XYZ file of C-alpha atoms in Angstrom:
481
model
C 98.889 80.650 107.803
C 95.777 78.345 107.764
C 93.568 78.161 110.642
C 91.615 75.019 109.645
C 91.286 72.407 112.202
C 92.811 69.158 111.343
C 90.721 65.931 111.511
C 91.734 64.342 114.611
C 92.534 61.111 112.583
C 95.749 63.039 110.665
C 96.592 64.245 113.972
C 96.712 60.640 115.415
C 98.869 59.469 112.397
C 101.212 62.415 112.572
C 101.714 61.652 116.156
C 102.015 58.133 115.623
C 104.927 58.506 113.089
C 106.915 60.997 116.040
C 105.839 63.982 113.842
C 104.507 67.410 115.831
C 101.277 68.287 114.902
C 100.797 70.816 112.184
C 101.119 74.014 112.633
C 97.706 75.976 113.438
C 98.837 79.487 113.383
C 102.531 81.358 114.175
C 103.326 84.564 115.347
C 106.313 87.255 116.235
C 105.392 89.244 119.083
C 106.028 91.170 122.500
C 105.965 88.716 125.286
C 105.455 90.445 128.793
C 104.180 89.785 131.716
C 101.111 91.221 133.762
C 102.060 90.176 137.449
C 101.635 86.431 137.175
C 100.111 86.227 133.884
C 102.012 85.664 130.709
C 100.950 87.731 127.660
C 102.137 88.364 123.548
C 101.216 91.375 121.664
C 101.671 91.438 117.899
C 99.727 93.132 115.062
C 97.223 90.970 112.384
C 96.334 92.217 109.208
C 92.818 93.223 109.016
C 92.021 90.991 106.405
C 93.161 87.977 108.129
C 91.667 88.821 111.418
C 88.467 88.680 109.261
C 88.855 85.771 107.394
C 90.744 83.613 110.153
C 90.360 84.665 113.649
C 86.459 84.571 113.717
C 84.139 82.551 115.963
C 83.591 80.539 113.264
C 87.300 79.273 112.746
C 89.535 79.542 115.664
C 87.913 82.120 118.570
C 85.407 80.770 120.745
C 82.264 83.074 122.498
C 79.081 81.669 124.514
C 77.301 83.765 126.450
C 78.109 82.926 130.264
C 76.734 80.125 132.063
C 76.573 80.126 135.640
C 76.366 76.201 135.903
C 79.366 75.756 133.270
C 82.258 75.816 135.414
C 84.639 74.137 131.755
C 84.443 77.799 129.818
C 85.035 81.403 130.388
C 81.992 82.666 128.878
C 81.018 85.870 127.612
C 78.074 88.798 128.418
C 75.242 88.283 125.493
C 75.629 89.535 121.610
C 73.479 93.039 121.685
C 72.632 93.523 117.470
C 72.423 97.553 118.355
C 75.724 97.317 119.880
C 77.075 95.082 116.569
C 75.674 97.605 114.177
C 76.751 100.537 115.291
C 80.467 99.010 114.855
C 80.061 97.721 111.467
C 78.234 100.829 110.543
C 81.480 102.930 111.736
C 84.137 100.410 109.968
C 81.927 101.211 106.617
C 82.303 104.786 107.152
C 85.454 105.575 108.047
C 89.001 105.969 106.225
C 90.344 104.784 109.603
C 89.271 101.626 111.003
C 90.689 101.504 114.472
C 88.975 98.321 116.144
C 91.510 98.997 119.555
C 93.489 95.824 120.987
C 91.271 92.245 120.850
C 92.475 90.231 124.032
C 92.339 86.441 123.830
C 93.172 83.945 126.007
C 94.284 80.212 125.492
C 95.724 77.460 127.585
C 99.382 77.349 127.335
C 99.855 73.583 127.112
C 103.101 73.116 126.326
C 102.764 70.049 124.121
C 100.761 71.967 121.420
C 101.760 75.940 122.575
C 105.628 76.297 122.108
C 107.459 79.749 122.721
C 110.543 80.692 121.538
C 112.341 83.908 122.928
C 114.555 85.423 119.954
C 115.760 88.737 122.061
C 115.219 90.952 125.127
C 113.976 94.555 123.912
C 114.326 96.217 127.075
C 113.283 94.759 130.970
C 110.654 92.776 131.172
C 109.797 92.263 127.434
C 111.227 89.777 124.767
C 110.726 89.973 121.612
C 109.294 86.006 120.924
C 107.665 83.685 118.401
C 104.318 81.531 119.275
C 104.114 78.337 117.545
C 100.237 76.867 118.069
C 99.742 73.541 117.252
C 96.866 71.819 115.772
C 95.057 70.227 119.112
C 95.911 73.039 120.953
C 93.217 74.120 122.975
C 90.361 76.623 121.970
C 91.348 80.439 121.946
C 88.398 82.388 123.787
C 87.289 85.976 123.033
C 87.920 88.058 126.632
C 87.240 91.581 124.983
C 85.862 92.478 121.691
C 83.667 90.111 120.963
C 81.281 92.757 119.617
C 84.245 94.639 117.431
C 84.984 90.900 115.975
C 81.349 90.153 115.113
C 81.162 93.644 113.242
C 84.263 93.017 111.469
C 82.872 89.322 110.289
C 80.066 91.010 108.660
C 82.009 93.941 107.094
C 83.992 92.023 105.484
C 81.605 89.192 104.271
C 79.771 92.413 102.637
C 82.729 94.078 100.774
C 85.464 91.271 100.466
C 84.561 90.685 97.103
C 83.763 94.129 95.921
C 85.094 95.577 92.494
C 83.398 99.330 92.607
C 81.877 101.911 94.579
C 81.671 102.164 97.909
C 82.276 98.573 99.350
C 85.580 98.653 97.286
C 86.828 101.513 99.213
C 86.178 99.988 102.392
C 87.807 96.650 101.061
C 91.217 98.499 100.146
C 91.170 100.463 103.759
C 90.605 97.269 105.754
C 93.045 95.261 103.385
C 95.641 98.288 104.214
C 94.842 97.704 107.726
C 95.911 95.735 110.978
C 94.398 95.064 114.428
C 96.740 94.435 117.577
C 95.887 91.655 119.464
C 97.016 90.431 123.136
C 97.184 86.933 123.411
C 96.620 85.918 127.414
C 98.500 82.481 127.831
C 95.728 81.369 130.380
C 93.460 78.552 130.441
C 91.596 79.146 133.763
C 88.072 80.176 132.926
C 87.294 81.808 136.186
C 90.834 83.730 135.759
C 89.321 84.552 132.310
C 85.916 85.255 133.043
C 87.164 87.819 136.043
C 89.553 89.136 134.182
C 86.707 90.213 131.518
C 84.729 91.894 134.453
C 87.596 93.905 135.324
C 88.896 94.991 132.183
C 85.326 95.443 130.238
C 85.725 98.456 129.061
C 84.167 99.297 125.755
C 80.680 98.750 126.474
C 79.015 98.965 130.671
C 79.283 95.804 131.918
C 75.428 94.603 133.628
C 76.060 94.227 137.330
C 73.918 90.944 136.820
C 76.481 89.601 134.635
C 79.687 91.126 136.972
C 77.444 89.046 140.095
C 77.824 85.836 138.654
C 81.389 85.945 136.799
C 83.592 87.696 139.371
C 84.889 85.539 141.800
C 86.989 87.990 143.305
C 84.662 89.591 145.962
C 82.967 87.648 148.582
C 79.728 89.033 148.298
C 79.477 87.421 144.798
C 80.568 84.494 145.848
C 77.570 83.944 147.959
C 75.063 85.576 145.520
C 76.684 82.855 143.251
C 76.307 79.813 146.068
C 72.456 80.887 146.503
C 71.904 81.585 143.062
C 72.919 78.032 142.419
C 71.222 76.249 145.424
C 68.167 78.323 146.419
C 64.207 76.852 144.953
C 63.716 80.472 144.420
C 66.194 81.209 141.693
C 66.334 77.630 139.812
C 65.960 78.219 136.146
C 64.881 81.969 137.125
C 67.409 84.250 137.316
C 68.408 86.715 134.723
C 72.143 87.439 134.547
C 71.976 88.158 130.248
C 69.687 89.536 128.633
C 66.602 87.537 128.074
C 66.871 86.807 124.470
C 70.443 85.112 125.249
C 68.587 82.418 128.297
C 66.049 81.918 126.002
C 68.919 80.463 123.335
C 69.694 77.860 126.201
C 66.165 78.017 127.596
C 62.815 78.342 125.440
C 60.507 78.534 128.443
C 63.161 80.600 130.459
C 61.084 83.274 132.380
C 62.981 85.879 134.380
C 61.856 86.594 137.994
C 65.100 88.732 139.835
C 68.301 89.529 138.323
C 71.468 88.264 139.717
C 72.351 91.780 141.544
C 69.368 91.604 143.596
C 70.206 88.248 144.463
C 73.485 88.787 145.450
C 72.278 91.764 147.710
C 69.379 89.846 149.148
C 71.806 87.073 150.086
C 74.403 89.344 151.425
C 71.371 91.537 153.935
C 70.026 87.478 154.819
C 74.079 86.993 155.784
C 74.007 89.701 158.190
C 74.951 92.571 156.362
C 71.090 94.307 156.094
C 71.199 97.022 154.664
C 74.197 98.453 155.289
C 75.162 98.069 151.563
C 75.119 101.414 150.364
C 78.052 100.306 148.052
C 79.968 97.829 146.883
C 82.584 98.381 148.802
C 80.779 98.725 152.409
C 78.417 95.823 151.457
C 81.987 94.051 150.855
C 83.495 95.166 154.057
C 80.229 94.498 156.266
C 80.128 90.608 154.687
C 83.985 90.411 155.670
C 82.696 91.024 159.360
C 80.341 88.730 159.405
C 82.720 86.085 158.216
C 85.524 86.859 160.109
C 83.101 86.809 162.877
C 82.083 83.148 161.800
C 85.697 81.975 161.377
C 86.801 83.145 165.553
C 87.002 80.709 167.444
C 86.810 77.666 165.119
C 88.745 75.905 162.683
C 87.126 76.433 159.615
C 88.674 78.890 156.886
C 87.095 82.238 155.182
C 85.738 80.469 151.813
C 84.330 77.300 154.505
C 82.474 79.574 156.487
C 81.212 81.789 153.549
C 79.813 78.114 152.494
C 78.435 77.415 155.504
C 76.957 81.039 155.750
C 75.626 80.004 152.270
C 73.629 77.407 153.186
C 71.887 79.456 156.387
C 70.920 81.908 153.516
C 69.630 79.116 151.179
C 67.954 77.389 154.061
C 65.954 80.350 154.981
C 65.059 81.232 151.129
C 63.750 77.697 150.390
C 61.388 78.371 153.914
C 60.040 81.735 152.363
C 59.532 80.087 149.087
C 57.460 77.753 150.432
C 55.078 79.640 152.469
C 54.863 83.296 151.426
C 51.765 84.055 148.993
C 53.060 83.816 145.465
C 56.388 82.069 145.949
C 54.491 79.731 147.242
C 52.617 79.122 144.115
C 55.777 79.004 141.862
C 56.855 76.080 144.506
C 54.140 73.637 143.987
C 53.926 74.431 140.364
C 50.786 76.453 140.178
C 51.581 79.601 139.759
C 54.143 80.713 136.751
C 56.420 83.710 136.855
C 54.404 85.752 134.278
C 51.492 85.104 136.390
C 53.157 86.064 139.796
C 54.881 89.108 138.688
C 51.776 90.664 137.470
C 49.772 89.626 140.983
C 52.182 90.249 143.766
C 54.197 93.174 144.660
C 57.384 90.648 145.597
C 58.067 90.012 142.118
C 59.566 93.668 142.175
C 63.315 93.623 143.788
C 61.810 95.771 146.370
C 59.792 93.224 147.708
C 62.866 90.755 147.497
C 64.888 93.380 149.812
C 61.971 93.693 151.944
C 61.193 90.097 152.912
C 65.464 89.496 153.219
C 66.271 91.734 155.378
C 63.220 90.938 157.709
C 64.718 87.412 157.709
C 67.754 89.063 158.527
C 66.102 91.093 161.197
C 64.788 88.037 162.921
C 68.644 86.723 163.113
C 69.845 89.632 164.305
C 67.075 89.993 167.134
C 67.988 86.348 167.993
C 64.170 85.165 167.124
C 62.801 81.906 165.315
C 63.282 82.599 162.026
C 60.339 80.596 160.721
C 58.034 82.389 162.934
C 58.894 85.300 161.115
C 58.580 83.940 157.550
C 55.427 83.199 158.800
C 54.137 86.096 159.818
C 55.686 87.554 156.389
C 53.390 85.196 154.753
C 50.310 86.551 156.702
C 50.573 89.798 155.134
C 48.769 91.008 151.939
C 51.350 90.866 149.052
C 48.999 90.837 146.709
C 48.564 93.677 144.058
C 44.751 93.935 144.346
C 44.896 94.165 148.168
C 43.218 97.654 148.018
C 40.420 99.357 150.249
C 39.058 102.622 149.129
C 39.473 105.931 150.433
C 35.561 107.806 150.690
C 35.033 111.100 148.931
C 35.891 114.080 151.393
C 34.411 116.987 150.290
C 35.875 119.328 152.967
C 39.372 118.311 151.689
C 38.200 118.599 148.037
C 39.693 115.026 147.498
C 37.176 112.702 145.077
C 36.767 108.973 146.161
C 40.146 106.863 145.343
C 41.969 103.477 146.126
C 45.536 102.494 147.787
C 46.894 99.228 148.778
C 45.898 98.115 152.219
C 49.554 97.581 153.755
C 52.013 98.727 151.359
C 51.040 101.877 149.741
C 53.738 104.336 149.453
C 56.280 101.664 150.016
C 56.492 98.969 147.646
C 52.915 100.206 145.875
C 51.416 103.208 144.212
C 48.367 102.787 143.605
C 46.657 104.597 140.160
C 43.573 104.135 138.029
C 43.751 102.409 135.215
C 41.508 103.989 131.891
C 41.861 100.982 129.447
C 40.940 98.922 132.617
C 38.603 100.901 134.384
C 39.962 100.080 137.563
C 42.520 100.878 140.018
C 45.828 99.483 140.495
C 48.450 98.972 142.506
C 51.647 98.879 140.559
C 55.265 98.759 141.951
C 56.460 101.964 143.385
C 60.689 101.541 142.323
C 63.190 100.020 144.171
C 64.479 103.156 145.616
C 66.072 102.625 148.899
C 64.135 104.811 150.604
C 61.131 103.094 149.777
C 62.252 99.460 150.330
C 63.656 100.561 153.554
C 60.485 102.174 155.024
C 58.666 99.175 153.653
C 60.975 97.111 156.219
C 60.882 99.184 159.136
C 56.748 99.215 158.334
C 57.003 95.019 158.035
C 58.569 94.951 161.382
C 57.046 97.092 163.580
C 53.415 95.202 162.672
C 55.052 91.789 163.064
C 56.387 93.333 166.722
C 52.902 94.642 167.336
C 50.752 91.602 166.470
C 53.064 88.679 167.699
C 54.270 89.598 170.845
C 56.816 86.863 171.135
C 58.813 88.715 168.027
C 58.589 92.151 169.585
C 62.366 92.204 169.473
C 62.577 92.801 165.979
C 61.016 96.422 166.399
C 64.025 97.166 169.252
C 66.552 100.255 167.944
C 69.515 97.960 168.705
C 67.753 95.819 165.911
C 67.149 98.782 163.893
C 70.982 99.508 164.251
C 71.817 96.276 163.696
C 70.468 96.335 160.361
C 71.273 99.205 159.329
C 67.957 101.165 159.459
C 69.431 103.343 162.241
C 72.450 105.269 162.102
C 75.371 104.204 164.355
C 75.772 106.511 167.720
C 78.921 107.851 167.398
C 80.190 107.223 170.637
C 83.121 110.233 170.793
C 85.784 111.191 173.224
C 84.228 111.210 176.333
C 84.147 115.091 178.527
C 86.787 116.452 180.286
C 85.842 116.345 184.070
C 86.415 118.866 186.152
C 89.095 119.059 188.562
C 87.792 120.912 192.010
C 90.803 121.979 193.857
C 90.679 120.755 197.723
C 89.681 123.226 200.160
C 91.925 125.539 201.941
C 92.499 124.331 205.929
């Protein structure tokens, strides 16, 4: 079997004489099913897998691309994670790599498949014929195992003694099974990856922007794509991997935080303890969106979409520090290390403010504007005076947010205090907000509904009253005559 991709000029004059294309590669397998998705299973010998499936020859990888809607895409290459594989094939008298799941296009001009016998219900023993032109196969899972493999065997393939030459004869005794997906789709493929990813943690980042399954990512996606804020900044692989596409790529949130932000902006607050209720509280507000009118789920999650973005591009404009990375003079190194927003914290904080104001019915961009009067900056400190009674010596905290999104310490190499962020622990971001809003209330008295506890509720900052099964009354017998 040769794997070699034929100049498109002998495929031209093969076709032009009525010939079929060569044949790229040809396989007896299990074909099965997986609900509506057509699969075959067979086993390749180690060697070839090695020398023949690689990225190099016929598999494809790229690390996933957000604005690439033409390919699949993968999570980024991690070296530790490569190592560690090829470091167990070398060691080992049994190199198990588990199944390698690939996915292609079945187009039937260059993909043909040819059932030879049923085996039992459901699954045929078949042969795949795959034609030079056919399109590209894509890794789905093992791109890591397949990498390691490459390098093994570039290291030992020509071995004659010691060591290498063991490992040569165990991987040239050995096979790898491999499930062919006979899909082309590359969101089908990409989700697909999400929900089967299972040798390595898949970064929520990465599940936020390839999953198109659940709602919430959806919109995370739509605002990732069309908010100022996130253009060119949002980290969704790890940094090394945007900086392949991107030299000057600077990270600023990842695409989780995002996707939360977007969904608490939506209506949702903070009632997105986890996925699931963060799901379930977005399906309200869409449903909620979609009574009464004619528009369907996905056009009102748009429309909901562009509220979200609307109300991100106002914030980026006018609050301290975003407002610098808008007009260019302030760059993302530079703002995370001078305002506390740069955190995710901050990111929750501001959102679900915005998200108060909609729920408390009040002008939005009054309340990004008083969110831009406050003092986000990391040296915003006052000090604290010695007290002597207390036995406390003189010290420094932030002026607004200390305890919430700042903790404020002294730096020795510095000399100086510092207010540095204080985690994005919910408890924290969440007094931040109720903190945010009940000073907004306080010093703009045509907002003071935003410090109300059927805001608070609203939001999720309060707990829902249970309302119960209301008392029995009692029944007072009529008097006697």
């Amino acid at each position: 079997m040769s794997t070699t991709t034929l100049p498109d000029s002998k495929r031209l004059r093969a076709a032009l004489k009525g010939e079929k294309p060569p044949i790229r590669f040809e396989r007896i397998g299990f074909l099965s099913h997986a609900g509506e998705l057509q699969k075959i299973v067979w086993s390749e010998p180690t060697k070839s897998l090695a020398e023949n499936w690689t990225f190099d020859n016929l598999l494809t990888r790229e690390d996933y691309d957000l604005d690439d809607d033409g390919r699949p895409g993968q999570r980024g290459v991690y070296e530790e994670q490569v190592k560690k594989i090829a470091d167990g094939i070398r060691t080992t008298s049994r190199p198990y790599l588990g199944t390698l799941v690939v996915g292609m296009e079945p187009d039937t001009e260059f993909v043909e498949i040819e059932v030879i016998q049923e085996v039992m219900p459901g699954v045929s023993l078949a042969r795949i014929t795959v034609r030079e032109g056919a399109p590209v196969v894509w890794s789905v899972d093992g791109q890591h195992r397949e990498y390691a493999l490459d390098r093994v065997w570039k290291q030992v393939k020509d071995a004659e003694d010691g060591d290498p030459l063991v490992v040569r004869r165990y991987l040239e005794e050995s096979a790898t099974e491999i499930t062919l997906l006979l899909e082309g789709d590359p969101d089908v493929l990409a989700t697909l990856f999400v929900k089967m990813g299972s040798t390595k943690p898949i970064d929520p980042s990465l599940i936020a922007v390839m999953d198109k399954e659940n709602a919430t990512n959806r919109l995370g996606q739509y605002v990732i794509r069309n908010a100022r804020l996130c253009a060119g900044r949002i980290g969704y692989l790890p940094d090394s991997a945007h900086k392949r596409r991107d030299p000057n790529f600077a990270g600023l949130y990842k695409a989780a935080g995002v996707r939360s932000a977007a969904s608490a902006i939506a209506g949702v607050g903070v009632r997105d303890r986890s996925p699931k209720a963060r799901e379930t509280n977005l399906a309200a507000v869409i449903r909620k969106r979609v009574t009464g009118t004619r528009l369907s789920g996905t056009e009102a999650l748009t429309v909901v979409g562009a509220e979200v973005v609307e109300l991100l591009d106002l914030a980026f404009e006018r609050i301290p520090g975003w407002r610098g990375l808008s007009e260019g003079t302030l760059t993302v190194p530079e703002f995370r290390k001078q305002y506390l927003h740069s955190a995710t914290a901050g990111l929750h904080v501001i959102a679900n403010v915005i998200a108060a104001a909609r729920i408390a019915n009040v002008d939005p961009s009054k309340v990004v504007d008083a969110l831009a009067e406050l003092p986000w900056q990391r040296d915003a400190l006052r000090t604290v005076p010695e007290d002597k009674e207390a036995g406390t010596e003189e010290y420094a905290v932030h002026v607004f947010f200390e305890g919430t999104l700042a903790k404020t310490a002294y730096d020795d190499r510095a000399l100086c205090w510092r207010a540095g962020a204080s985690g994005a622990t919910r408890s924290n971001y969440e007094l931040a907000i109720k903190t945010v809003l009940r000073h907004i209330a306080a010093e703009h008295p045509d907002l003071q509904a935003l410090d109300t506890d059927t805001t608070f509720t609203e939001l999720g900052l309060i707990a829902r009253r249970s309302v119960g099964r209301p008392k029995k009354s009692t029944v007072v017998p009529p008097a006697a005559e």
